[in-house]
mmCIF file of C-alpha atoms in Angstrom:
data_model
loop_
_atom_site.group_PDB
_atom_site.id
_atom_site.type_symbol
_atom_site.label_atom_id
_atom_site.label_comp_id
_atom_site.label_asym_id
_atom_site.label_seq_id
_atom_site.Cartn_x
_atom_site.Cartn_y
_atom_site.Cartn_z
ATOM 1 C CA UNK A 1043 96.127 36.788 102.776
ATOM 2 C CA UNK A 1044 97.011 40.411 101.733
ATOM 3 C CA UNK A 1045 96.647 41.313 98.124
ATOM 4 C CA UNK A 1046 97.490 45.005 96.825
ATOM 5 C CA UNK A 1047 96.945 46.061 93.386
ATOM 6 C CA UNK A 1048 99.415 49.242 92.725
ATOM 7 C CA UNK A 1049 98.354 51.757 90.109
ATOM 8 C CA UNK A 1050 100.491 54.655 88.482
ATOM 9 C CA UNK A 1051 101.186 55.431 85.013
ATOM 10 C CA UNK A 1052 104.471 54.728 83.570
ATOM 11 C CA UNK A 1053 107.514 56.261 85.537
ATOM 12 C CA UNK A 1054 105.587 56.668 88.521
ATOM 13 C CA UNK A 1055 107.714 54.256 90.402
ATOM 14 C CA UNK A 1056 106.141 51.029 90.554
ATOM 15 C CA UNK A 1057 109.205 48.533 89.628
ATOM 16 C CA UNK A 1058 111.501 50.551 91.940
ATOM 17 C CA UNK A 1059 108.445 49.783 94.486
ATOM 18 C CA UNK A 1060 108.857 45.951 94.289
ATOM 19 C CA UNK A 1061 112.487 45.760 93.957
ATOM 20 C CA UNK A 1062 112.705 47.589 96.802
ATOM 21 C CA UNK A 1063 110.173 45.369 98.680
ATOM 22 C CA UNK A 1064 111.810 42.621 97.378
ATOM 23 C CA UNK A 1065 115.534 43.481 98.797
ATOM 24 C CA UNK A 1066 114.515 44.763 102.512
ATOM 25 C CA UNK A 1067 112.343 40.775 102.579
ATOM 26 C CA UNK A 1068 115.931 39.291 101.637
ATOM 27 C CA UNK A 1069 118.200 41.298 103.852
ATOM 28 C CA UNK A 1070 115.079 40.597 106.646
ATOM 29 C CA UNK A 1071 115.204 37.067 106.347
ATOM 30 C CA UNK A 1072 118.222 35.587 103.688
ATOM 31 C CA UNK A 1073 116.172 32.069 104.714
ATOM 32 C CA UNK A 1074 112.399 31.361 104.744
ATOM 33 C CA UNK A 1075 109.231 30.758 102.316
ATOM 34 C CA UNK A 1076 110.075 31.795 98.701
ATOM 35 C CA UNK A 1077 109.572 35.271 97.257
ATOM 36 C CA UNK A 1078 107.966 35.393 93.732
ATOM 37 C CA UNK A 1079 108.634 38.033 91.084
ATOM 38 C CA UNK A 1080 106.447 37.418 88.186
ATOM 39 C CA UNK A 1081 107.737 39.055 84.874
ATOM 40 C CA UNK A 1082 107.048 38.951 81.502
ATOM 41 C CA UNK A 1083 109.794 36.535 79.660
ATOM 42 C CA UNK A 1084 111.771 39.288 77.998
ATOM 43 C CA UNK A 1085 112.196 41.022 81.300
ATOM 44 C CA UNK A 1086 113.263 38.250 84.076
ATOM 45 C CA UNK A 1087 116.930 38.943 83.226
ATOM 46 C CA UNK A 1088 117.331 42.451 83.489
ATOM 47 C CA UNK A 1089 115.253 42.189 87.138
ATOM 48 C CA UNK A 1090 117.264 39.961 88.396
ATOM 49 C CA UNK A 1091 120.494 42.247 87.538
ATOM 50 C CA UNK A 1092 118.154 44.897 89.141
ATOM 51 C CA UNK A 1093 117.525 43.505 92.288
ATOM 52 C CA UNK A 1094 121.366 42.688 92.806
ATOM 53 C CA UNK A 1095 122.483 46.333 91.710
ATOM 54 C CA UNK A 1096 122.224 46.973 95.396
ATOM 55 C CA UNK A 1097 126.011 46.465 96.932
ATOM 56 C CA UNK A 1098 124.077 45.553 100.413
ATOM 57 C CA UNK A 1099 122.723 42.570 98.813
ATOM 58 C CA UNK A 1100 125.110 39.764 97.790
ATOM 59 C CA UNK A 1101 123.021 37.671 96.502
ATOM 60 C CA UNK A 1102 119.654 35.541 97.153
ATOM 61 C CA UNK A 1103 118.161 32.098 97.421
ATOM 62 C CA UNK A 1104 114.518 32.676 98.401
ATOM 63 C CA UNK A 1105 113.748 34.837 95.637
ATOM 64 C CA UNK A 1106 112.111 32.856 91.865
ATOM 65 C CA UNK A 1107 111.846 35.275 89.101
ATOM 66 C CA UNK A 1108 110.081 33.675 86.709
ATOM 67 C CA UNK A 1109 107.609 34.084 83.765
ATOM 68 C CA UNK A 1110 104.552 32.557 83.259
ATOM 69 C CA UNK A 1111 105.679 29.498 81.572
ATOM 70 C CA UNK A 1112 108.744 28.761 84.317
ATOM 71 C CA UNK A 1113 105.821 29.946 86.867
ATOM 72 C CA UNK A 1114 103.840 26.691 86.213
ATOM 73 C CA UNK A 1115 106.177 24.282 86.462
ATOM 74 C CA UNK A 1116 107.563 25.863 89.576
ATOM 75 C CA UNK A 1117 104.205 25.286 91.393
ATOM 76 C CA UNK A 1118 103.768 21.634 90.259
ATOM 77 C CA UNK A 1119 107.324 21.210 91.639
ATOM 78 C CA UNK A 1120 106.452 23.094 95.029
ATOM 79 C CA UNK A 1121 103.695 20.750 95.486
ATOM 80 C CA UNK A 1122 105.372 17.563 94.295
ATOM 81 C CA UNK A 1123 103.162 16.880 91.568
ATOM 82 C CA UNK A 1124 105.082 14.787 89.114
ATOM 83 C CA UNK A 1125 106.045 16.915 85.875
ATOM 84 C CA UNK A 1126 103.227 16.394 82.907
ATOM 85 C CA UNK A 1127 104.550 14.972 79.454
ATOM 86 C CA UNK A 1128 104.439 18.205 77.461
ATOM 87 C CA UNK A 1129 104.373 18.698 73.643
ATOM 88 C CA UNK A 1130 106.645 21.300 72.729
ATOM 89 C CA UNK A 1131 105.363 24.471 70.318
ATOM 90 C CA UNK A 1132 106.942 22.118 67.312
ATOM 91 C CA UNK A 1133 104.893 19.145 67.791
ATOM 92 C CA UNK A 1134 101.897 21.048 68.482
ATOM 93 C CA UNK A 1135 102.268 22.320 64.982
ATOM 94 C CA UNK A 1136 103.188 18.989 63.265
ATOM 95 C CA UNK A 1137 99.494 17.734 65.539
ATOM 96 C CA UNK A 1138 97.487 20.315 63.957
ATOM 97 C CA UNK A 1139 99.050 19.437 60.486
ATOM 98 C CA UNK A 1140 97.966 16.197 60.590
ATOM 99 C CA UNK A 1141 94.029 16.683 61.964
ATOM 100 C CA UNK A 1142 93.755 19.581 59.204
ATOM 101 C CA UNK A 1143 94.997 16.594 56.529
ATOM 102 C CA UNK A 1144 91.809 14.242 58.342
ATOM 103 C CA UNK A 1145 89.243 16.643 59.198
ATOM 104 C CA UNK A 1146 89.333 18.777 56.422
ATOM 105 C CA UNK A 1147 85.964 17.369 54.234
ATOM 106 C CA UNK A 1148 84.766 18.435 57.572
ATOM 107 C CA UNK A 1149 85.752 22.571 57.259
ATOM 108 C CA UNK A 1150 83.206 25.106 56.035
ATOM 109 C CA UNK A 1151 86.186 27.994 55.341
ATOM 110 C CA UNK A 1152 89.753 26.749 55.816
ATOM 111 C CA UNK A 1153 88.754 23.841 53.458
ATOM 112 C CA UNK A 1154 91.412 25.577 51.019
ATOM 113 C CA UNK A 1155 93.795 26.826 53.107
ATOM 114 C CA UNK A 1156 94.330 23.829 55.489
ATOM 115 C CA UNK A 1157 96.926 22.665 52.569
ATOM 116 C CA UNK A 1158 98.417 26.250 52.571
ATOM 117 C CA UNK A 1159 102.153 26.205 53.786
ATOM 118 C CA UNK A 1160 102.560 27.709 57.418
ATOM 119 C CA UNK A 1161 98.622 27.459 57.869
ATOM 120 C CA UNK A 1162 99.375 25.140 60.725
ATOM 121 C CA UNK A 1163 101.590 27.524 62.482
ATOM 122 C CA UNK A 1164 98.939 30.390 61.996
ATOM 123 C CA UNK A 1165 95.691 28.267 63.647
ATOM 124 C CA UNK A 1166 98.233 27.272 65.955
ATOM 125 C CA UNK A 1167 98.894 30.741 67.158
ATOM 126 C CA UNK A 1168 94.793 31.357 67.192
ATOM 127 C CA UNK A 1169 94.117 28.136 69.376
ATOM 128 C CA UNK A 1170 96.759 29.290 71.744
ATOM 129 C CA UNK A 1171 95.176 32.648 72.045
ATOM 130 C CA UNK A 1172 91.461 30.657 72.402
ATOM 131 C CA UNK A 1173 93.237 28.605 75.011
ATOM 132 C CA UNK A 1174 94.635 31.628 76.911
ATOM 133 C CA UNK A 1175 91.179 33.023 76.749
ATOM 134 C CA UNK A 1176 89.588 29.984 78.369
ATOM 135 C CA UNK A 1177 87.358 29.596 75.188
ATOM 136 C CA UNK A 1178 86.091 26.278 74.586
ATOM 137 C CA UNK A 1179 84.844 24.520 71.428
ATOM 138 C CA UNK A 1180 80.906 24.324 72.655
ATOM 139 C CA UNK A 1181 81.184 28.332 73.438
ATOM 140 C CA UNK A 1182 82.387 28.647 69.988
ATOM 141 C CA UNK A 1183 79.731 26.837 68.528
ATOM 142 C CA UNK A 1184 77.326 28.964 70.732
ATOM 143 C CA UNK A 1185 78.317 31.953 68.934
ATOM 144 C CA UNK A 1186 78.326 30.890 65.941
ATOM 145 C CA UNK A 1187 75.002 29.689 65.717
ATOM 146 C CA UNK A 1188 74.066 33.214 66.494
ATOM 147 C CA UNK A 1189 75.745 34.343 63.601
ATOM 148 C CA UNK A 1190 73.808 32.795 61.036
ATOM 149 C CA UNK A 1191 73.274 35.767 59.119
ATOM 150 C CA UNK A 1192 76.938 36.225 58.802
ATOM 151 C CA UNK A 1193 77.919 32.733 57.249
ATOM 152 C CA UNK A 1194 82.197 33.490 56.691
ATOM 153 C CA UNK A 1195 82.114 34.567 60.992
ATOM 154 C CA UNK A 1196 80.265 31.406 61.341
ATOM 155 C CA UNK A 1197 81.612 29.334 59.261
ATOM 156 C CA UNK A 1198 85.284 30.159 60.851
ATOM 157 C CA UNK A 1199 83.863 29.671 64.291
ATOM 158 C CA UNK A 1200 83.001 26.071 63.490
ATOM 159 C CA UNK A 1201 86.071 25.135 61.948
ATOM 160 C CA UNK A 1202 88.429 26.600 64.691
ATOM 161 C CA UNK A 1203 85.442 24.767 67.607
ATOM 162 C CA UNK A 1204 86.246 21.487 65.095
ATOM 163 C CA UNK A 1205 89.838 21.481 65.199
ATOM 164 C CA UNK A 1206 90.045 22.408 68.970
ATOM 165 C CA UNK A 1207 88.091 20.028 69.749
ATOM 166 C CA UNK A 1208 89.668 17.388 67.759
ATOM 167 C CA UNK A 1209 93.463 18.749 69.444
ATOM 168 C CA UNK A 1210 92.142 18.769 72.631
ATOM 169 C CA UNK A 1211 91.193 15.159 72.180
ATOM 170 C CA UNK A 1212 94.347 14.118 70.718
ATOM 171 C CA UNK A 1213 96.441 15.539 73.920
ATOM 172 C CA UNK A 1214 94.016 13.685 76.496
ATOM 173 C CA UNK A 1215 93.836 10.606 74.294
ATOM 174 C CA UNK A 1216 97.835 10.461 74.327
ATOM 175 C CA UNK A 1217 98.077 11.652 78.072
ATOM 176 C CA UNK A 1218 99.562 15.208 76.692
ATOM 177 C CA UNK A 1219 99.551 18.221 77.920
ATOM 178 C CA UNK A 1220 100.503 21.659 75.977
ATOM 179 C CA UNK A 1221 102.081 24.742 77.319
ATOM 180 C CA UNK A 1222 98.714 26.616 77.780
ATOM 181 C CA UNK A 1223 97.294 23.394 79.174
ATOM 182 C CA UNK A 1224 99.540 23.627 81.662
ATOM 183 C CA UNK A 1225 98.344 26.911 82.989
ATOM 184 C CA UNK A 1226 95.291 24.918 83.539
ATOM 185 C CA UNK A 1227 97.143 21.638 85.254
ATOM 186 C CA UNK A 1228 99.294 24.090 87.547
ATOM 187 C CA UNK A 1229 96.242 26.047 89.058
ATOM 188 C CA UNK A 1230 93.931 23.171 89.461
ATOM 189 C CA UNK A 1231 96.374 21.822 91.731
ATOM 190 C CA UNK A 1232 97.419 24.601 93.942
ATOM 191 C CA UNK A 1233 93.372 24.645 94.123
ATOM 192 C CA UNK A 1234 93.204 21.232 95.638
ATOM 193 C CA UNK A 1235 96.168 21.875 97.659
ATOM 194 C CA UNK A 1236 95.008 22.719 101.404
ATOM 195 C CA UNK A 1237 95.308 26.767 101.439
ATOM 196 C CA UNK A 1238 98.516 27.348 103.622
ATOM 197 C CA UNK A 1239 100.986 29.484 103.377
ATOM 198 C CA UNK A 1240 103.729 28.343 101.438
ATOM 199 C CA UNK A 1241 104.871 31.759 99.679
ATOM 200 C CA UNK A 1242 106.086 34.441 101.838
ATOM 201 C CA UNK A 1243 105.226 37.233 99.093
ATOM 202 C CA UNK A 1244 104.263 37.169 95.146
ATOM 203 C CA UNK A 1245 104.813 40.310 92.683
ATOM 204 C CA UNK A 1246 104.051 40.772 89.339
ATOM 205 C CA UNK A 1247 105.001 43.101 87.479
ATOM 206 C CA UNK A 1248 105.515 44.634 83.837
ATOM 207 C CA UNK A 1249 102.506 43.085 82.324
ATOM 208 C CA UNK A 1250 100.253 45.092 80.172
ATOM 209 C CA UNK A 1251 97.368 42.401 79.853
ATOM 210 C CA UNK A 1252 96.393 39.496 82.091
ATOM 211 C CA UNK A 1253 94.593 36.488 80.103
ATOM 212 C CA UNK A 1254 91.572 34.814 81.902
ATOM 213 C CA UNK A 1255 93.689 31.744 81.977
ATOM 214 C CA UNK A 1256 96.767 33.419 83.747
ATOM 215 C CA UNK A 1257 94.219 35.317 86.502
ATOM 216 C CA UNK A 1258 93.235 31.967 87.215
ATOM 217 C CA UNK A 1259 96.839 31.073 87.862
ATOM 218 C CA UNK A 1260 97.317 34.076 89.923
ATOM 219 C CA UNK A 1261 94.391 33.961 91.954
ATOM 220 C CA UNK A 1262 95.077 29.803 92.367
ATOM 221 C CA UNK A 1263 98.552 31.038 93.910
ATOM 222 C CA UNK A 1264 97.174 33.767 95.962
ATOM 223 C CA UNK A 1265 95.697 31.285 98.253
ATOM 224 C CA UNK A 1266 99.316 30.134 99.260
ATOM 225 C CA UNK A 1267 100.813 33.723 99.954
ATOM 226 C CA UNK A 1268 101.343 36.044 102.848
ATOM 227 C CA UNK A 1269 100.656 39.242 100.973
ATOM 228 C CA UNK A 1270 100.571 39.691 96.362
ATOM 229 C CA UNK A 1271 101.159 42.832 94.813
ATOM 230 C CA UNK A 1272 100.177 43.719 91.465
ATOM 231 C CA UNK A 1273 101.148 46.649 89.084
ATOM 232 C CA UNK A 1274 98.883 47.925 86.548
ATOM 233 C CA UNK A 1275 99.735 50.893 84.526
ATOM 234 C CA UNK A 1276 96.633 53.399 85.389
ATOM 235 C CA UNK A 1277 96.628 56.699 86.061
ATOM 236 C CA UNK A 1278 93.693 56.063 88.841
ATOM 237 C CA UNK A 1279 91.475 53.384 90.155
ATOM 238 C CA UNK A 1280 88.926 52.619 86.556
ATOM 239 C CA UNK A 1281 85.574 53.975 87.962
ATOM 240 C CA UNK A 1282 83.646 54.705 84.432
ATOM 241 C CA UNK A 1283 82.654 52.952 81.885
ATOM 242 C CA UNK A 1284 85.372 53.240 78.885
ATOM 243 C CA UNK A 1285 85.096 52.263 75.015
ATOM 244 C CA UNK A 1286 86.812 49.074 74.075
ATOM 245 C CA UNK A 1287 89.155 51.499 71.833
ATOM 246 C CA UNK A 1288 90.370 53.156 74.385
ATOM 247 C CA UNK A 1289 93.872 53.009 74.539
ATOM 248 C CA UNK A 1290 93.468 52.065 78.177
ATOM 249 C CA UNK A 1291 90.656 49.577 77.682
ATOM 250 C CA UNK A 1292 93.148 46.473 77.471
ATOM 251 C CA UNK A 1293 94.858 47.364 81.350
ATOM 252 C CA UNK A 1294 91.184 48.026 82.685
ATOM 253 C CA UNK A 1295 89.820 45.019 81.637
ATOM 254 C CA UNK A 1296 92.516 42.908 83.048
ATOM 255 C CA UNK A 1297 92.243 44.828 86.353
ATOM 256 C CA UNK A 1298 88.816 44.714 86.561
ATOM 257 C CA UNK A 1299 89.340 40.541 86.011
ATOM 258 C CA UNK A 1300 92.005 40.418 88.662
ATOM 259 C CA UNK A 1301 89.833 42.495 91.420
ATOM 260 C CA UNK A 1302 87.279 40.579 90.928
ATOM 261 C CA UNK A 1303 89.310 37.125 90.962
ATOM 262 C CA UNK A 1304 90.311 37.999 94.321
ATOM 263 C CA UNK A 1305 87.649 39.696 95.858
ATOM 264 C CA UNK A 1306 86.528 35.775 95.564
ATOM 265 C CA UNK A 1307 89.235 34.760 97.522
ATOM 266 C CA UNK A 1308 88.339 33.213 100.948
ATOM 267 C CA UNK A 1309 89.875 35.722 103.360
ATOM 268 C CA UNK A 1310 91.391 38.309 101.160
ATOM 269 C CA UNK A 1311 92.327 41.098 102.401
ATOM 270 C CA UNK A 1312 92.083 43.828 99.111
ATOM 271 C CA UNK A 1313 93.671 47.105 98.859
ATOM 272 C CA UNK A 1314 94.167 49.539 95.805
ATOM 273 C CA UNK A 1315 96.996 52.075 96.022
ATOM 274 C CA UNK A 1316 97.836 54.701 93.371
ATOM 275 C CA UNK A 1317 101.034 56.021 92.447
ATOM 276 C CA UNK A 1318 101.505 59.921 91.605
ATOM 277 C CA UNK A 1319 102.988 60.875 87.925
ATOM 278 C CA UNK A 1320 106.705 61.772 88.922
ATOM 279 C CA UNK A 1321 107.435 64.722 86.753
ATOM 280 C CA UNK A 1322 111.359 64.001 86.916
ATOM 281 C CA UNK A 1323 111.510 60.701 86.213
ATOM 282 C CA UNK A 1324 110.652 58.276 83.484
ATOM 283 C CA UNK A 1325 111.085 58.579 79.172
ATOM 284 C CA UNK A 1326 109.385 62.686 79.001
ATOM 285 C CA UNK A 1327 111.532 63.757 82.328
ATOM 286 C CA UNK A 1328 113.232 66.283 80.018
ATOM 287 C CA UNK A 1329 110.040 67.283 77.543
ATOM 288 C CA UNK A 1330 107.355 69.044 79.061
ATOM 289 C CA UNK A 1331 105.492 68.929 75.845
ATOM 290 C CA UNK A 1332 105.779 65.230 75.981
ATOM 291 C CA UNK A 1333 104.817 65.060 79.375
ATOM 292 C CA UNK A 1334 101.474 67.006 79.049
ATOM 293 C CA UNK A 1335 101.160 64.374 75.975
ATOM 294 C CA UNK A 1336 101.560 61.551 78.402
ATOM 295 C CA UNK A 1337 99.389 62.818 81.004
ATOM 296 C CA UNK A 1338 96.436 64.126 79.056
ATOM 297 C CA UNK A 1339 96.449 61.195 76.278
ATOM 298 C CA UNK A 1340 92.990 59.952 77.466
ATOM 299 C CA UNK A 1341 91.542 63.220 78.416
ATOM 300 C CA UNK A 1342 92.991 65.926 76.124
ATOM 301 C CA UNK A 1343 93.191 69.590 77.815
ATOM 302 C CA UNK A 1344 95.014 72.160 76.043
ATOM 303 C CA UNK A 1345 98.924 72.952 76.792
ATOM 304 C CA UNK A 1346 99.336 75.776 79.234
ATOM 305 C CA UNK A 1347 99.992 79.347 78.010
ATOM 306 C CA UNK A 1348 103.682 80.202 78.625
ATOM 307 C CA UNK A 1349 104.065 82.646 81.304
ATOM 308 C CA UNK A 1350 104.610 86.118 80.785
ATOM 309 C CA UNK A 1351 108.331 86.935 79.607
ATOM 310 C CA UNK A 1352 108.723 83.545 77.968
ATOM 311 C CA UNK A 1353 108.695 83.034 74.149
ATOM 312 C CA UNK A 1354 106.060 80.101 73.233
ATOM 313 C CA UNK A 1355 108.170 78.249 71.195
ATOM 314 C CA UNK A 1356 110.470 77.968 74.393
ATOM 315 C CA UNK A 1357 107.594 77.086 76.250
ATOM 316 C CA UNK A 1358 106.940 74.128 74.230
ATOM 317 C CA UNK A 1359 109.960 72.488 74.131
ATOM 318 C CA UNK A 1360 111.838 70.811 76.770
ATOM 319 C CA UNK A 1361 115.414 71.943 78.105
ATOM 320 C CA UNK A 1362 116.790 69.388 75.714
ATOM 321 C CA UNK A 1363 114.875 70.115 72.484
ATOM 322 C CA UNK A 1364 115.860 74.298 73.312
ATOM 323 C CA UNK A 1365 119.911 73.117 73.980
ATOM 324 C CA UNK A 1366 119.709 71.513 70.613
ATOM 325 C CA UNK A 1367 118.411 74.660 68.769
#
């Protein structure tokens, strides 16, 4: 299996790579193993408009554009695993409601607000994101016995390792499964599944953060492909060490999760390729003083000196901003 992760900041080119990619496999082969373009959920509809803006291409039937949620059930379908009884985001929230009504005696800080309207649909939201995170109750618990001298951190902690806990046993209990449990029930099975190639190619792209739990999914999937590409919007291949408030710290961290996902992979063959900054295209193609913003965000360097001839306040405004004056 090839994987490539593809770098380059924003406007360098790296949709217009995978569409492209994406159209020559169709017109190659209009029948064969599936192509996979992974998306985030707002986007799936305008790439599929994308893909077909080119007049040589009709139209498909190997290509699945999905997102992350449409992703899981695809693969439990591919494999002819029989679709899990799923609790929808509603009766999730009507679950918690109920075990914050039983267990509350048992809460050290929500005691209070377990009876607060919409407090269901908030610890809902942080479960999810615990979930996502592939945090579990006795990890919880683990920190917060090490935060002792901070009793509100630990007291939290417990509550939200209590009532995820207590949900967690409710779903198995009932034979349940959740939308992020699914992410869990989808790449446990393509990991049992013999590692074949059933996938011709997978792309995702668009995403500025991948979740433990989805590079799980990913790398679970990767087994059944030909050749994955990633896009991660980096200027360059992360080398340093950077601050967790760096603006870029979020994209690093899921790369460096992802390269190291499939650097595990049993025959993987891993390659990083990096984009160039295309001064002409993307949002700042007609602000230079925007683009030097862009491109020197993380490293700050001063603004050129205009040349010789040139008035500076010319200099730092784009063709547009000057027409408008």
């Amino acid at each position: 299996m090839r994987a490539r992760f593809l770098l380059g900041p924003a406007g360098s080119g790296k949709t217009h790579r995978c569409l492209g990619e994406i159209r020559a496999a169709l017109q190659a082969a209009p029948d064969g193993p599936p192509l996979v373009l992974l998306a985030p959920k707002q986007m799936t509809y305008q790439l599929e408009r994308q893909v077909l803006a080119d007049e040589t291409l009709p139209g498909y039937t190997r290509l699945q554009v999905l997102s992350f949620e449409r992703l899981a059930f695809w693969m439990l379908e591919q494999l002819g695993e029989p679709e899990p009884r799923l609790l929808d985001a509603e009766g999730r929230v009507m679950v918690l409601r109920a075990l914050l009504a039983r267990k509350r005696p048992q809460l050290q800080l929500f005691r209070a607000s377990a009876r607060l309207t919409g407090f269901a649909q908030e610890l809902s939201d942080v479960l999810a994101e615990l979930q996502s995170h592939q945090v579990t109750p006795a990890q919880l618990r683990a920190v917060a016995a090490h935060l002792g001298e901070t009793p509100g951190i630990a007291a939290k902690l417990h509550d939200f390792a209590l009532l995820l806990e207590e949900y967690l046993a409710w779903l198995d209990a009932r034979g349940l499964q959740d939308a992020q449990n699914l992410f869990d029930v989808a790449a446990a099975a393509f990991r049992r599944a013999p590692a074949e190639s059933r996938i011709a190619g997978l792309w995702a792209d668009g995403f500025a953060e991948f979740a433990p739990q989805e590079v799980a999914v990913l790398a679970a999937l990767a087994r059944h492909c030909e050749q994955a590409t990633l896009t991660f919007c980096l200027d360059h291949e992360p080398k340093e060490q950077v601050s967790w408030l760096s603006t870029w710290a979020v994209v690093r961290h899921s790369y460096e999760r992802c390269k190291t996902a499939f650097a595990g992979l049993p025959g993987c063959q891993l390659t990083v390729e990096t984009l160039a900054r295309q001064p002409t295209m993307g949002r700042f193609a007609g602000s230079q003083v925007l683009q030097h913003l862009e491109a020197a965000w993380a490293e700050p360097v001063a603004f050129p000196k205009p040349r010789s001839g040139v008035s500076a306040e010319r200099s730092h405004l784009g063709e547009s901003e000057s027409a408008a004056l």
